[in-house]
Structure formats: structure tokens, C-alpha cells
PDB file of C-alpha atoms in Angstrom:
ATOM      1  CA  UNK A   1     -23.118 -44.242  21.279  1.00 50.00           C
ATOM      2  CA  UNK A   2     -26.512 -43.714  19.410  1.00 47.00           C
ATOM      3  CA  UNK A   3     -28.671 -43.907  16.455  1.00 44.00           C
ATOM      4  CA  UNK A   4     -29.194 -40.425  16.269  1.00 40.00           C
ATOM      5  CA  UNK A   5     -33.023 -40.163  16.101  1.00 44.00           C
ATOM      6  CA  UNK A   6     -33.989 -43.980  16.376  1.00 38.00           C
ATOM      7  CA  UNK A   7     -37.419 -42.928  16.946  1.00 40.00           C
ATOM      8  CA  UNK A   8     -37.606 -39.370  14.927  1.00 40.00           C
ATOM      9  CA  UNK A   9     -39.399 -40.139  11.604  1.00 40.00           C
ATOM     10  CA  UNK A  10     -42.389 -40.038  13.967  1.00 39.00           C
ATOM     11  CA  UNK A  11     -43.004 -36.137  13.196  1.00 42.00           C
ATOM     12  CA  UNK A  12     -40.327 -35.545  10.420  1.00 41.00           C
ATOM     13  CA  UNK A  13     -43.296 -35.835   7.690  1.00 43.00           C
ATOM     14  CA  UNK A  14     -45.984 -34.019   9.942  1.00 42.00           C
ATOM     15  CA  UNK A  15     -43.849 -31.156  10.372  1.00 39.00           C
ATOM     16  CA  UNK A  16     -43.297 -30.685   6.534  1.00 39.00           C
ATOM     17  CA  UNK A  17     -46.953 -31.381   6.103  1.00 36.00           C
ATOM     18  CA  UNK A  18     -48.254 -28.913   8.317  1.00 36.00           C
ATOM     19  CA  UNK A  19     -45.828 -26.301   6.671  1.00 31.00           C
ATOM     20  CA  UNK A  20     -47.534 -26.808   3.485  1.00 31.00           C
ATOM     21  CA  UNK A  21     -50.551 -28.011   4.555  1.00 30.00           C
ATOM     22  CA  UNK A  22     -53.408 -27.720   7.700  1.00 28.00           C
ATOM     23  CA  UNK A  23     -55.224 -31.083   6.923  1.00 25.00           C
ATOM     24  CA  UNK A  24     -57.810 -36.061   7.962  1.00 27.00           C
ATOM     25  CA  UNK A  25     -58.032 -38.813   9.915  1.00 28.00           C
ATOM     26  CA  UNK A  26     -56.213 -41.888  10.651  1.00 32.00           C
ATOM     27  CA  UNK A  27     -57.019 -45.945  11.011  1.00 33.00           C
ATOM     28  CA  UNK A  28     -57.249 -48.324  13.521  1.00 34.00           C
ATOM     29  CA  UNK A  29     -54.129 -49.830  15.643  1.00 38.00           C
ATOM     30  CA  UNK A  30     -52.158 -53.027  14.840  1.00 38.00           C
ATOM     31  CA  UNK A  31     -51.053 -55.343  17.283  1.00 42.00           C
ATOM     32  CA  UNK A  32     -47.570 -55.306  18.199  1.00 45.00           C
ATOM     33  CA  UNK A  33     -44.969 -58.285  18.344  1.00 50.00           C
ATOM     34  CA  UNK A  34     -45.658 -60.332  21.327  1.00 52.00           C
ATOM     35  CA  UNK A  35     -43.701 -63.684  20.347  1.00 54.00           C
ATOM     36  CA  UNK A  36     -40.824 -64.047  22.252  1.00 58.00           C
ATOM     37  CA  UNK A  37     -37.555 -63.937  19.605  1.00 57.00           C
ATOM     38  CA  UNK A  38     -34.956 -66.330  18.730  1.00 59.00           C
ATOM     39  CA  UNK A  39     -32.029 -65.840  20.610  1.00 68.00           C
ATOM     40  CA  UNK A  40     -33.891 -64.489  24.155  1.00 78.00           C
ATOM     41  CA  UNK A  41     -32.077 -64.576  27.123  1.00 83.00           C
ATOM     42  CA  UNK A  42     -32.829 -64.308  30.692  1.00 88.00           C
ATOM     43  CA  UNK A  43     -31.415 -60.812  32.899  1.00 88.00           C
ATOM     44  CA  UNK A  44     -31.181 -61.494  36.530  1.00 86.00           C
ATOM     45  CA  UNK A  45     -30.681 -58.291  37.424  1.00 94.00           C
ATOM     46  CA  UNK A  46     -31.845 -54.587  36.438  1.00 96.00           C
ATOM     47  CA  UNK A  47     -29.752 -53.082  33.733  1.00 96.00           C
ATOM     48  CA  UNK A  48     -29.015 -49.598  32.823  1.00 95.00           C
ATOM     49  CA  UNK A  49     -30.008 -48.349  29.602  1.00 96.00           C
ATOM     50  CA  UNK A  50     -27.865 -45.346  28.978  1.00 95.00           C
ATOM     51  CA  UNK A  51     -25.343 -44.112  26.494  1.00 94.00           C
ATOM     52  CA  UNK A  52     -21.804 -45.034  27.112  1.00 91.00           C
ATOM     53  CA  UNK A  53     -18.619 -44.257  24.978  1.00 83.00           C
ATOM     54  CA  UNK A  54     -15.281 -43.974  25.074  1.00 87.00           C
ATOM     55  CA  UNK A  55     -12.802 -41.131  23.415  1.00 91.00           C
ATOM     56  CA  UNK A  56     -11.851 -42.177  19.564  1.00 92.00           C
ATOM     57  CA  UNK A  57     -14.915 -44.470  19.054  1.00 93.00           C
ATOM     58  CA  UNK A  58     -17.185 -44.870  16.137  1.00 95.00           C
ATOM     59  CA  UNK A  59     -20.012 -45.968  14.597  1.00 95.00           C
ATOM     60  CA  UNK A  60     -21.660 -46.336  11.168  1.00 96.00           C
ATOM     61  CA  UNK A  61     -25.289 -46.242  10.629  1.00 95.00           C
ATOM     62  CA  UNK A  62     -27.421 -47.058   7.522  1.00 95.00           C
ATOM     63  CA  UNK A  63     -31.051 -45.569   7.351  1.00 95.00           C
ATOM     64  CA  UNK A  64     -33.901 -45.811   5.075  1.00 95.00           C
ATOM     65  CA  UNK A  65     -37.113 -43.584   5.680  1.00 94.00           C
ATOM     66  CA  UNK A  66     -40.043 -43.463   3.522  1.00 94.00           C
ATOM     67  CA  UNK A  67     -43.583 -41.602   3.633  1.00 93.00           C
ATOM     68  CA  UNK A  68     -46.606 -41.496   1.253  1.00 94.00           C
ATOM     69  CA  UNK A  69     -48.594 -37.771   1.546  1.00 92.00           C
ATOM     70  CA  UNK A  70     -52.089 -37.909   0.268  1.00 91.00           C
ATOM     71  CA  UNK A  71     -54.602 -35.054  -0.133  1.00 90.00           C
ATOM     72  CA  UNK A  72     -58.095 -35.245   0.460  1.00 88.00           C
ATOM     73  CA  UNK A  73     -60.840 -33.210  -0.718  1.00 87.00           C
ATOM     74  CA  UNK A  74     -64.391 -34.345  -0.124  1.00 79.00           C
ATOM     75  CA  UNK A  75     -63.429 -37.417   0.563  1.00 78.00           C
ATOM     76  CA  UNK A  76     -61.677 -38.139  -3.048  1.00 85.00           C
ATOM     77  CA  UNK A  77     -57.954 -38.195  -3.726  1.00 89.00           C
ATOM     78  CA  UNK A  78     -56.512 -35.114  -5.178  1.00 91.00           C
ATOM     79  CA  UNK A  79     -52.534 -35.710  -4.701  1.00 92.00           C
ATOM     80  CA  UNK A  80     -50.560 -38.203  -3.632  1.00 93.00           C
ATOM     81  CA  UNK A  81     -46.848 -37.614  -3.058  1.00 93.00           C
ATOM     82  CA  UNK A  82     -44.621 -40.421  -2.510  1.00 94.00           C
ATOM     83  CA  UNK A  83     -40.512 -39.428  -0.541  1.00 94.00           C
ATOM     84  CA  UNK A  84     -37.589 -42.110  -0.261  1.00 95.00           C
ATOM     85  CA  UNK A  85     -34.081 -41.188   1.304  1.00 96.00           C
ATOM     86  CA  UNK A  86     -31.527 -43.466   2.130  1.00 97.00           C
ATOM     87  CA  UNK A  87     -28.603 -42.213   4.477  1.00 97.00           C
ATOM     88  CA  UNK A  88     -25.747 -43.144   6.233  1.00 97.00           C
ATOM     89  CA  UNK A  89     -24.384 -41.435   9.678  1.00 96.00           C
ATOM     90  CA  UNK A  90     -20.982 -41.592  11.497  1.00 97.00           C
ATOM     91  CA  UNK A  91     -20.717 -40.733  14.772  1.00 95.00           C
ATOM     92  CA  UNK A  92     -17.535 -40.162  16.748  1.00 96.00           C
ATOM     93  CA  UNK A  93     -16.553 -40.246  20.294  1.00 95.00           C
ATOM     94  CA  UNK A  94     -14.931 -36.763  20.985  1.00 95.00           C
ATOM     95  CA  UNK A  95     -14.536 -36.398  24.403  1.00 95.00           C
ATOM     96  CA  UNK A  96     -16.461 -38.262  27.705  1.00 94.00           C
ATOM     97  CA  UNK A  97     -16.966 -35.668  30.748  1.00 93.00           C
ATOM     98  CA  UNK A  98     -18.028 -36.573  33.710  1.00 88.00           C
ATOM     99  CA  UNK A  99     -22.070 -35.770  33.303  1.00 93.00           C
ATOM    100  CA  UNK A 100     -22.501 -35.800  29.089  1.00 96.00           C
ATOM    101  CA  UNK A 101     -20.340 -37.108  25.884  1.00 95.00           C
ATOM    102  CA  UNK A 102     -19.409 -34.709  23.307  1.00 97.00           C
ATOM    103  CA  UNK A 103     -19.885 -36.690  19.996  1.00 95.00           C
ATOM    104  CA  UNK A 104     -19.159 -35.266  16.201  1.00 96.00           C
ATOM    105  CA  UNK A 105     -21.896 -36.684  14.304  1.00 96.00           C
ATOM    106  CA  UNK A 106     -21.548 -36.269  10.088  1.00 97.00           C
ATOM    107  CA  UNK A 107     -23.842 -37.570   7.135  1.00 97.00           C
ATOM    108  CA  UNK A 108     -21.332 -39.507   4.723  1.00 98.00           C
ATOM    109  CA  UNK A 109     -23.866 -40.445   2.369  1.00 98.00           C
ATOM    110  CA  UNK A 110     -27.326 -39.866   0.908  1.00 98.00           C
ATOM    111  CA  UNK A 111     -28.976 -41.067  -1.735  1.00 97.00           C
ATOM    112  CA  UNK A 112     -32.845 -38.954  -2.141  1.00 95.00           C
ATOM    113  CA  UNK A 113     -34.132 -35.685  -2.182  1.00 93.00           C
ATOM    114  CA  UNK A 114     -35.152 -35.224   1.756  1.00 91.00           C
ATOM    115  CA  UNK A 115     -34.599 -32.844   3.664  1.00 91.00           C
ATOM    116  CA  UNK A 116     -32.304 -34.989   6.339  1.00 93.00           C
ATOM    117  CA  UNK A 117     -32.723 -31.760   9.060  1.00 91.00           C
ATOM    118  CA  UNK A 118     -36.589 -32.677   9.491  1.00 86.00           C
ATOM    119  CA  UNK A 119     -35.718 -35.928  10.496  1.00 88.00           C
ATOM    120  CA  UNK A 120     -32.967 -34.232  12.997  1.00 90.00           C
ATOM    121  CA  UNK A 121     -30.376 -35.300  11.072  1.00 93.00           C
ATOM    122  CA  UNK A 122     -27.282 -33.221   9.244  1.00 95.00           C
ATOM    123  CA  UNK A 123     -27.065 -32.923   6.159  1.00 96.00           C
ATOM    124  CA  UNK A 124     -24.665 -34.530   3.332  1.00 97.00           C
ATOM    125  CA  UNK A 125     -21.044 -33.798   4.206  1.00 94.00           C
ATOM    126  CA  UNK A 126     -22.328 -31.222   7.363  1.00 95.00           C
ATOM    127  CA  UNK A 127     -20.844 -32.032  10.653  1.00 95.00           C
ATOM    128  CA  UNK A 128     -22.440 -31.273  14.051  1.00 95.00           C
ATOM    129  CA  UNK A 129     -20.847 -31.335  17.309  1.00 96.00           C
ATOM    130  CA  UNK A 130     -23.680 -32.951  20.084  1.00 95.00           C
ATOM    131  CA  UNK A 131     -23.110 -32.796  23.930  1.00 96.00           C
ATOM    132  CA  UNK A 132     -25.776 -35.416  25.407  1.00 95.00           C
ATOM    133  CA  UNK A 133     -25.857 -37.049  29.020  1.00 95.00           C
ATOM    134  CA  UNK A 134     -26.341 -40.882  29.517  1.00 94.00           C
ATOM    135  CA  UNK A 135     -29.666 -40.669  29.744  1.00 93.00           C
ATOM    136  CA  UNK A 136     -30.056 -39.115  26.526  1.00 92.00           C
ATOM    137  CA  UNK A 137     -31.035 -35.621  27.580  1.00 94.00           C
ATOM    138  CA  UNK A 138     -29.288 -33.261  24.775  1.00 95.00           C
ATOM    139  CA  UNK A 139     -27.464 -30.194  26.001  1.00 96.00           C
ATOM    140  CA  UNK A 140     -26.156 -28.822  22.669  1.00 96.00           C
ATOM    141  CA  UNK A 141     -27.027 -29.520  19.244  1.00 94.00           C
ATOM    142  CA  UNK A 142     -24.579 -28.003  16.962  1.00 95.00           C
ATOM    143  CA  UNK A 143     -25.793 -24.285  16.466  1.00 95.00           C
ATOM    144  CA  UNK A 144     -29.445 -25.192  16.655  1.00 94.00           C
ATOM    145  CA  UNK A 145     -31.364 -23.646  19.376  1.00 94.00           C
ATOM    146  CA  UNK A 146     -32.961 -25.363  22.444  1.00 95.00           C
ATOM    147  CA  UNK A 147     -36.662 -25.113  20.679  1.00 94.00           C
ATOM    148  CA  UNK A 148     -35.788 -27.601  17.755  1.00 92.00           C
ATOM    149  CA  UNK A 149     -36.081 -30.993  16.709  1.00 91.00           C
ATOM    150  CA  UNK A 150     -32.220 -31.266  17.331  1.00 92.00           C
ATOM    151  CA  UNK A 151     -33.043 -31.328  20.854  1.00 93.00           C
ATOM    152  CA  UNK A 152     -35.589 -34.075  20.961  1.00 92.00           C
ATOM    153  CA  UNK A 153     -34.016 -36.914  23.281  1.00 92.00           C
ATOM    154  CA  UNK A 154     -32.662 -39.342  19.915  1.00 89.00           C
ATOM    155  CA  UNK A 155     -33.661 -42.623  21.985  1.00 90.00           C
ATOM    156  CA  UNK A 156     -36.407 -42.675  24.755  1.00 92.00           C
ATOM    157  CA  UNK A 157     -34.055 -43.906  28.134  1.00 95.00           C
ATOM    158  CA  UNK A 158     -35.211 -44.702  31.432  1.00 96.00           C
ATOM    159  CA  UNK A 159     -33.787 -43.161  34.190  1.00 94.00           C
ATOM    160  CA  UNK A 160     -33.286 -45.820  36.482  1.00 96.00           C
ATOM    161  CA  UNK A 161     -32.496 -49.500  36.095  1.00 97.00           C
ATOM    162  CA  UNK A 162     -34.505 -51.595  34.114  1.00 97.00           C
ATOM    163  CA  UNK A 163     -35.806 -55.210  34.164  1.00 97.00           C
ATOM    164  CA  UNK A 164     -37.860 -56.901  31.111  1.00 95.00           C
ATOM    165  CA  UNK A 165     -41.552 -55.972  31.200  1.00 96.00           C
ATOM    166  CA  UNK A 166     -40.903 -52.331  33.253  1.00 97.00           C
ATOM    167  CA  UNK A 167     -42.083 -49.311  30.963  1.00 98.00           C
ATOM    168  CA  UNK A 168     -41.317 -45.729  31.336  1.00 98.00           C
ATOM    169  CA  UNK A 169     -42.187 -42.610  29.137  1.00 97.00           C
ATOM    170  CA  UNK A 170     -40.858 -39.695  27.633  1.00 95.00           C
ATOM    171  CA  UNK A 171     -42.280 -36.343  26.505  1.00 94.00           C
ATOM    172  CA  UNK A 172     -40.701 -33.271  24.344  1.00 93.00           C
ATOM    173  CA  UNK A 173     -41.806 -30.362  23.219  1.00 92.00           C
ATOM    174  CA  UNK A 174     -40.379 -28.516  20.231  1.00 90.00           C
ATOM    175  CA  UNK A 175     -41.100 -25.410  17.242  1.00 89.00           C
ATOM    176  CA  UNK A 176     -40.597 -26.591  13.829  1.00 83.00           C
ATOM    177  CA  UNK A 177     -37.869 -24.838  12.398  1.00 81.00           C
ATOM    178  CA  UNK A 178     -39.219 -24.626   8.843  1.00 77.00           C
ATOM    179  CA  UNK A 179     -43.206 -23.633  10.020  1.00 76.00           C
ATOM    180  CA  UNK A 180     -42.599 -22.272  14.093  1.00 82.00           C
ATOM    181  CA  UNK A 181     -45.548 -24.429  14.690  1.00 82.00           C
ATOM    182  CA  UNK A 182     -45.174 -26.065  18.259  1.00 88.00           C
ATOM    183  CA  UNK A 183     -44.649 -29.998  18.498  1.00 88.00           C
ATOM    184  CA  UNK A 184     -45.132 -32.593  21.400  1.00 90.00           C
ATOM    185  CA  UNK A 185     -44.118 -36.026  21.066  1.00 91.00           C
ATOM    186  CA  UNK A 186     -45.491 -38.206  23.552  1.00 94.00           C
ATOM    187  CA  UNK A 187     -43.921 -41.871  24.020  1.00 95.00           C
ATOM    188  CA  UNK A 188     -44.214 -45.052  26.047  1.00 97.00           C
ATOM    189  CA  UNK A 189     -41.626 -47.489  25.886  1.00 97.00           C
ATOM    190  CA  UNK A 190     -41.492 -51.169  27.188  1.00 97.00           C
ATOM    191  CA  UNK A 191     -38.359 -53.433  27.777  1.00 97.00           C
ATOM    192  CA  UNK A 192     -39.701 -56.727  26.092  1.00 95.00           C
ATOM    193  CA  UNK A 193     -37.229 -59.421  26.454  1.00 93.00           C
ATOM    194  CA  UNK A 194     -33.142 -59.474  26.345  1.00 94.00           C
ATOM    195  CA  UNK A 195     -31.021 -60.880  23.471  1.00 91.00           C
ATOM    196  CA  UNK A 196     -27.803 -62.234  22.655  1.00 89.00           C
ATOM    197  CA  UNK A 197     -25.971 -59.131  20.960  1.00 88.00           C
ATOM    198  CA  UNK A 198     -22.208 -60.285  19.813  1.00 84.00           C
ATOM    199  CA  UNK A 199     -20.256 -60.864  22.958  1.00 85.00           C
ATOM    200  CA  UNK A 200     -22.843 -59.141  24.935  1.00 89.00           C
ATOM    201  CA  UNK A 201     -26.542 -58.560  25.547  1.00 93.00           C
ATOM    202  CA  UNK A 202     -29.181 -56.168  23.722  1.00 93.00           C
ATOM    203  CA  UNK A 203     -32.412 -54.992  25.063  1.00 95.00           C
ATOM    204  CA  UNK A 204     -35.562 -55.109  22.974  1.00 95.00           C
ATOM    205  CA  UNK A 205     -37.622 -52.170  22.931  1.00 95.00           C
ATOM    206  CA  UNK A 206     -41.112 -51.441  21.795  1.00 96.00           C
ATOM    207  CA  UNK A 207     -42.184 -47.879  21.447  1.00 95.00           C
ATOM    208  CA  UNK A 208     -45.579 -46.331  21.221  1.00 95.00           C
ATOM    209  CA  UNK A 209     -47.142 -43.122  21.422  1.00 94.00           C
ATOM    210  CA  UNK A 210     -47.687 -39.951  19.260  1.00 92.00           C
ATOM    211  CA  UNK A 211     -47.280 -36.409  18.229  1.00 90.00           C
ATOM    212  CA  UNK A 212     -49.296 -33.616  18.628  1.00 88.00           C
ATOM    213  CA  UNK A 213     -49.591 -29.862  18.045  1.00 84.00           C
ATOM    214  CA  UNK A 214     -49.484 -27.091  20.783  1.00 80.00           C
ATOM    215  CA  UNK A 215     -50.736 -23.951  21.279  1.00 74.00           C
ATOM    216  CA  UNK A 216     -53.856 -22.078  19.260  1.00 74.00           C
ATOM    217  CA  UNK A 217     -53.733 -24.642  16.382  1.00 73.00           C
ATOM    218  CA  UNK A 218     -54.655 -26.878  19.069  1.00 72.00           C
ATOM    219  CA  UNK A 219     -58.350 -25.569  18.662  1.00 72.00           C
ATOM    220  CA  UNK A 220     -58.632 -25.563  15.254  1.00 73.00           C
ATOM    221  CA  UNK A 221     -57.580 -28.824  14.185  1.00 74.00           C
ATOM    222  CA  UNK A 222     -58.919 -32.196  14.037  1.00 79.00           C
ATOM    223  CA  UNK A 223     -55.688 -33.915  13.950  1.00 80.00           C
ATOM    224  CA  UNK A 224     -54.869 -37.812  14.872  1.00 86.00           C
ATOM    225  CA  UNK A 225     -51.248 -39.744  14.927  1.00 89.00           C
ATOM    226  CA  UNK A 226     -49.956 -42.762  16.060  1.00 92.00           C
ATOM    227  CA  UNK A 227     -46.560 -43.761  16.332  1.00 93.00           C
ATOM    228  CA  UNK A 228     -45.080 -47.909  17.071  1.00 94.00           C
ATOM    229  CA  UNK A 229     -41.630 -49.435  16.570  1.00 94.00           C
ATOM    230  CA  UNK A 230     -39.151 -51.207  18.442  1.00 94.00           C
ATOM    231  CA  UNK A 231     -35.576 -50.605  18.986  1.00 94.00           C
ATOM    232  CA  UNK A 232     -32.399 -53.120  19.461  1.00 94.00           C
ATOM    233  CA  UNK A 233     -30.037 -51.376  21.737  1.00 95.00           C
ATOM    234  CA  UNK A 234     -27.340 -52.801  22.966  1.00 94.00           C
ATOM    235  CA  UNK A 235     -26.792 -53.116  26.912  1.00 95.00           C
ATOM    236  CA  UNK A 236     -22.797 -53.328  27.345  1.00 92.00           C
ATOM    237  CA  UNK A 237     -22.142 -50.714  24.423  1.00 92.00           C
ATOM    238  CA  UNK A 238     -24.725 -48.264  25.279  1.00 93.00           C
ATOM    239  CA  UNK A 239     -25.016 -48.074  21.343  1.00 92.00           C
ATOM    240  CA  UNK A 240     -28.571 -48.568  18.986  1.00 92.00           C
ATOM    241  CA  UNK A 241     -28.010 -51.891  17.266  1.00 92.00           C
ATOM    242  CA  UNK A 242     -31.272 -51.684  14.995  1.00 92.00           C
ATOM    243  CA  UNK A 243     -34.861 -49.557  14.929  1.00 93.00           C
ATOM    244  CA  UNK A 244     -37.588 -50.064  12.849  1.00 93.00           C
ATOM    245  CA  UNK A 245     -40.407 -47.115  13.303  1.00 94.00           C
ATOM    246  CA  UNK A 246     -43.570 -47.156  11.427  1.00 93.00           C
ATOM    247  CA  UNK A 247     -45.712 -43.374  11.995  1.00 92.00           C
ATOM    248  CA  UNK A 248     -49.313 -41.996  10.555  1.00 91.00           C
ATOM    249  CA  UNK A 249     -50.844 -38.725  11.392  1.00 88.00           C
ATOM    250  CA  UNK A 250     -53.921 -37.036   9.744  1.00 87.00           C
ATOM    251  CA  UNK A 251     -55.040 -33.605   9.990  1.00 82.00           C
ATOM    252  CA  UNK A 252     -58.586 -32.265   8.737  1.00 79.00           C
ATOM    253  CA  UNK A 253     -59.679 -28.794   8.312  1.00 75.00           C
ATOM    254  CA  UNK A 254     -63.464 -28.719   6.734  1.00 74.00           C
ATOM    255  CA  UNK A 255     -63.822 -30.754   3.577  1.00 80.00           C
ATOM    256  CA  UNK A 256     -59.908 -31.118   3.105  1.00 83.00           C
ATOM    257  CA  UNK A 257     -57.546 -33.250   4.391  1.00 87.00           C
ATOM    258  CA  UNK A 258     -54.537 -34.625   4.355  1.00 88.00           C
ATOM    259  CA  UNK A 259     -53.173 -38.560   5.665  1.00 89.00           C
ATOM    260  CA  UNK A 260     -49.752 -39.627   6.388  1.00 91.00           C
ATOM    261  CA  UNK A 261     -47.694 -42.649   6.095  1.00 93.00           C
ATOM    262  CA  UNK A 262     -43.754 -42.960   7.218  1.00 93.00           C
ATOM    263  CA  UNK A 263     -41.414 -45.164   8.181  1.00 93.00           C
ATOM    264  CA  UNK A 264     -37.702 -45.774   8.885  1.00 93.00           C
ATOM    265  CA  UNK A 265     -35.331 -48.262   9.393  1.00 94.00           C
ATOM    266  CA  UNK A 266     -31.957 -48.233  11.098  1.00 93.00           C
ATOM    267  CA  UNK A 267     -29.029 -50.811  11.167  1.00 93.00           C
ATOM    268  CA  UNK A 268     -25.563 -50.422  12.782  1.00 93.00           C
ATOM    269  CA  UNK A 269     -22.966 -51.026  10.175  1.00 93.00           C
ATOM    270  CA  UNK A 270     -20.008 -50.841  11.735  1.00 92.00           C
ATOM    271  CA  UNK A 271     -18.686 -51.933  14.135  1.00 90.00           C
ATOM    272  CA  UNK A 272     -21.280 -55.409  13.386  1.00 84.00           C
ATOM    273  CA  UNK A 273     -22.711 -56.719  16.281  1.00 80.00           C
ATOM    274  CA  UNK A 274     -24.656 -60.168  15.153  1.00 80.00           C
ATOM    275  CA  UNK A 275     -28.082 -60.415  16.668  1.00 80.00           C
ATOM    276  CA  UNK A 276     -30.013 -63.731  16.183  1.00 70.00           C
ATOM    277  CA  UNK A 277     -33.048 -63.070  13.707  1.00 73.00           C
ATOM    278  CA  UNK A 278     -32.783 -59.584  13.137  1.00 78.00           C
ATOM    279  CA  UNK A 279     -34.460 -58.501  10.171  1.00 72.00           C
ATOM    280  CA  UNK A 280     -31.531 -56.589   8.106  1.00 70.00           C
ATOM    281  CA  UNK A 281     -33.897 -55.650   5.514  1.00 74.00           C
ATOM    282  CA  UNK A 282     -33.041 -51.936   4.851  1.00 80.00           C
ATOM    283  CA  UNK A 283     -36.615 -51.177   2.907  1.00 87.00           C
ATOM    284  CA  UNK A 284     -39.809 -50.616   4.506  1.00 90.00           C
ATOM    285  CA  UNK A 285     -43.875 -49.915   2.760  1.00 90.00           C
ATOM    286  CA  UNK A 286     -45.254 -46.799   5.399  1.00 89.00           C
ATOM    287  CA  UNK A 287     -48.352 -48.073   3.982  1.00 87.00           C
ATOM    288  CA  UNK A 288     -48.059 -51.460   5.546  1.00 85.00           C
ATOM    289  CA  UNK A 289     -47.544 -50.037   8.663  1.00 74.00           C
ATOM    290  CA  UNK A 290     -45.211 -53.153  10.292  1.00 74.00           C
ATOM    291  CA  UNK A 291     -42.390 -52.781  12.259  1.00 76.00           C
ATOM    292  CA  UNK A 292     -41.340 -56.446  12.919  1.00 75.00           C
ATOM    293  CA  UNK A 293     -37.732 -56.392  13.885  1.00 77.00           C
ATOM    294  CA  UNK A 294     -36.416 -60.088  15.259  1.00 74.00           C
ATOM    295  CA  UNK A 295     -37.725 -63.164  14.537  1.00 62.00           C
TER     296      UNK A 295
END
């Protein structure tokens, strides 16, 4: 099964920003986490990363995303906005057809003012029905059309069998639903090592890449973002274990601006798979910009 958008805080808060706002400029990069973890193991073989599932199944997921919005204007501070929701999402195992799974994902709880559908989620209490393929490609998103977030692959899967240190990308194009501004998420992800995962293995990921805009606004904007993170996912279950995503954009237009700073965290909550030094922290600072996910 799936964390639902494991990577998608990366243009949750630029979407509501640019619907509000056309505005600055972001810093420099941060190294990423090149220590091997505790609890590494050696693959001998390529693996397939790819959703699996079987009819009746379920999973519970705990999330915690956070953002700080500031507005510039020559150069000074004028607003500062600072969002917090914490959610959990369970997500059942209809059906499994031969080429896609037909999962019933619902939002159980939420505690925070967000808007959970700009982080391609469902809302409190809503229910969506998803038909996806193993390699995440999304052919249905409850009655959301083909052009929205909902459609955005929800974890970035290679198509072909994978061996620590291979990379492969992914790129999306969407319309924000709430501005009709088009969206392009661009993302490289590398299989860093392989970890003991319960009775089973997990693959760490690290993601990297970024979002931009499309079309005329293209021209007109000076805009910047970066996106990093990694991802737990676990081999034998086809299931996200863990993600931790850290995201900042920054748009300028003139003297006035506007910088961005989001995170989110996801942890698998049921059924518990135990994975040596995972950081089960469910807070994170989008100003600190880490993403630090094993030890």
C-alpha cells in the first residue's frame, strides 16, 4: 500500500501561496545524509519497488506538516504566517486487478486548520476511492479530474528493478485546483542503502528536486524552490514505512516577495513494522530545513 503523498508537501504551500500571492528568493542547499544507518543490510540482487496489496488490507498513517509564509517588501518583513496540521489516513485494500489496485483511502483524524486537499489528501471523515498501478501511476482519483494534484504519482517508483546507489526520476505536471495556475514537480530519487524492516527489508530513499510554474507566469516570475527528503519504504510489503520531506520556494515580483518554509513527516502506525534507528519524532521546524530519518 502507500503513504498517500509521501513526497507532496513539496508544492502544497506554493500552490496556496501563489493563489494569494505572486512573490523572493531562496538559500543555499544542505547536504544530505550520507552515513550509512544502523541496521543496513546488504541486497544481492535488484529489487522491485512497487506497490503491492492484497484484498481486505490496511494501513494507518500519522502525518504532521508544517510551513512558515513570510512577506517581503523592500527587503523588510511585513507578515509572517505560521500553519500546523496533524492528520491521520487509513487506507484499505478494495480490490487487486491485474494492472492497478483499487484502494479506499479516508482521513480519520485531524487536528489544524489546513486545507488537507492541497496536500492531496481528503478531508476529515471524506472517503476517496483511488485506482493506481504498481508503479504508482494514478488512474482515478476519486471525482477529481486528471489535471490535479490528486493525480501526482504519491511516491516517486522506478520502473525497473533496483539495486542500492541506482537513481531514477519522475516528472508531473498539474493545475491547481484552487488558482488554475499550472504546476511541474520535478524529482530525482536515489536508493541509498537497504534496512532491516520487521521480518523483511526496507529501502532507503533520498529525494531531491523541485517545483515549478508553467505556462505565461513562467515569464514573469522570478521564482526558486528546492525540495529534499528521504523515504522508508518497505520492499516485501510494497507499503511507505516512514517520510520525512523538508520544501522552500520563493517567488519575487518587483520590490515584493514572498519565502516559503514546509515540511512533513509520515509514520506507519499500524500495522508497526520496527526499523532500527528510525526517528519516530512526529514534529518537524520547516525553518530548519532537516530531514534526517535513521540513525
Amino acid at each position: 500500500m502507500h503513504n498517500r503523498r509521501a513526497f507532496f508537501c513539496v508544492a502544497s504551500v506554493l500552490v496556496s501561496c501563489v493563489t494569494v500571492f505572486v512573490g523572493c528568493a531562496t538559500g543555499s542547499k544542505t547536504g544530505g545524509e550520507d552515513k550509512e544507518p544502523s541496521g543496513a543490510m546488504k541486497i544481492t540482487a535488484p529489487v522491485a519497488l512497487a506497490f503491492k496489496g492484497e484484498a481486505g488490507r490496511q494501513e494507518k498513517m500519522k502525518y504532521y506538516s508544517a510551513s512558515v509564509v513570510e512577506t517581503h517588501e523592500e527587503g523588510q518583513i511585513t507578515r509572517r504566517k505560521e500553519e500546523a496540521v496533524e492528520f491521520t489516513v487509513v487506507t484499505r485494500t478494495q480490490d487487486v486487478e491485474k494492472d492497478h489496485l483499487v484502494w479506499e483511502m479516508e482521513t480519520v483524524e485531524k487536528d489544524g486548520a489546513v486545507n488537507l486537499h492541497d496536500l492531496a489528501f481528503p478531508e476529515l471523515k471524506e472517503s476517496l476511492e483511488y485506482k493506481i498501478r504498481p508503479n504508482g501511476e494514478v488512474l482515478q482519483a476519486g471525482p477529481y479530474p486528471r489535471t490535479s494534484v490528486f493525480f501526482v504519482p504519491p511516491v516517486p517508483l522506478p520502473n525497473r528493478l533496483v539495486s542500492p546507489g541506482d537513481t531514477w526520476t519522475l516528472s508531473h505536471e498539474w493545475i491547481s485546483m484552487s488558482s488554475g495556475i499550472p504546476l511541474k514537480v520535478d524529482l530525482v530519487t536515489i536508493f541509498k542503502s537497504a534496512l532491516k524492516c520487521g521480518e523483511g527489508l526496507c529501502a532507503v530513499l533520498e529525494i531531491s528536486g523541485d517545483v515549478s510554474i508553467s505556462g505565461p507566469l513562467q515569464e514573469k516570475l522570478r521564482f526558486e524552490s528546492e525540495i529534499k527528503g528521504y523515504l522508508i519504504y518497505s520492499i516485501d510489503k510494497g507499503s511507505m514505512v516512514a517520510s520525512r520531506i523538508a520544501n522552500r520556494e520563493a517567488m519575487l515580483t518587483g520590490p515584493t516577495g514572498m519565502r516559503v518554509h514546509s515540511c512533513m513527516v509520515g509514520v506507519m502506525r499500524e500495522p508497526t513494522l520496527t526499523v532500527p534507528g528510525l526517528v519516530d519524532e512526529m514534529k518537524c521546524n520547516p525553518e530548519e530545513f532537516s530531514t534526517k530519518i535513521v540513525q
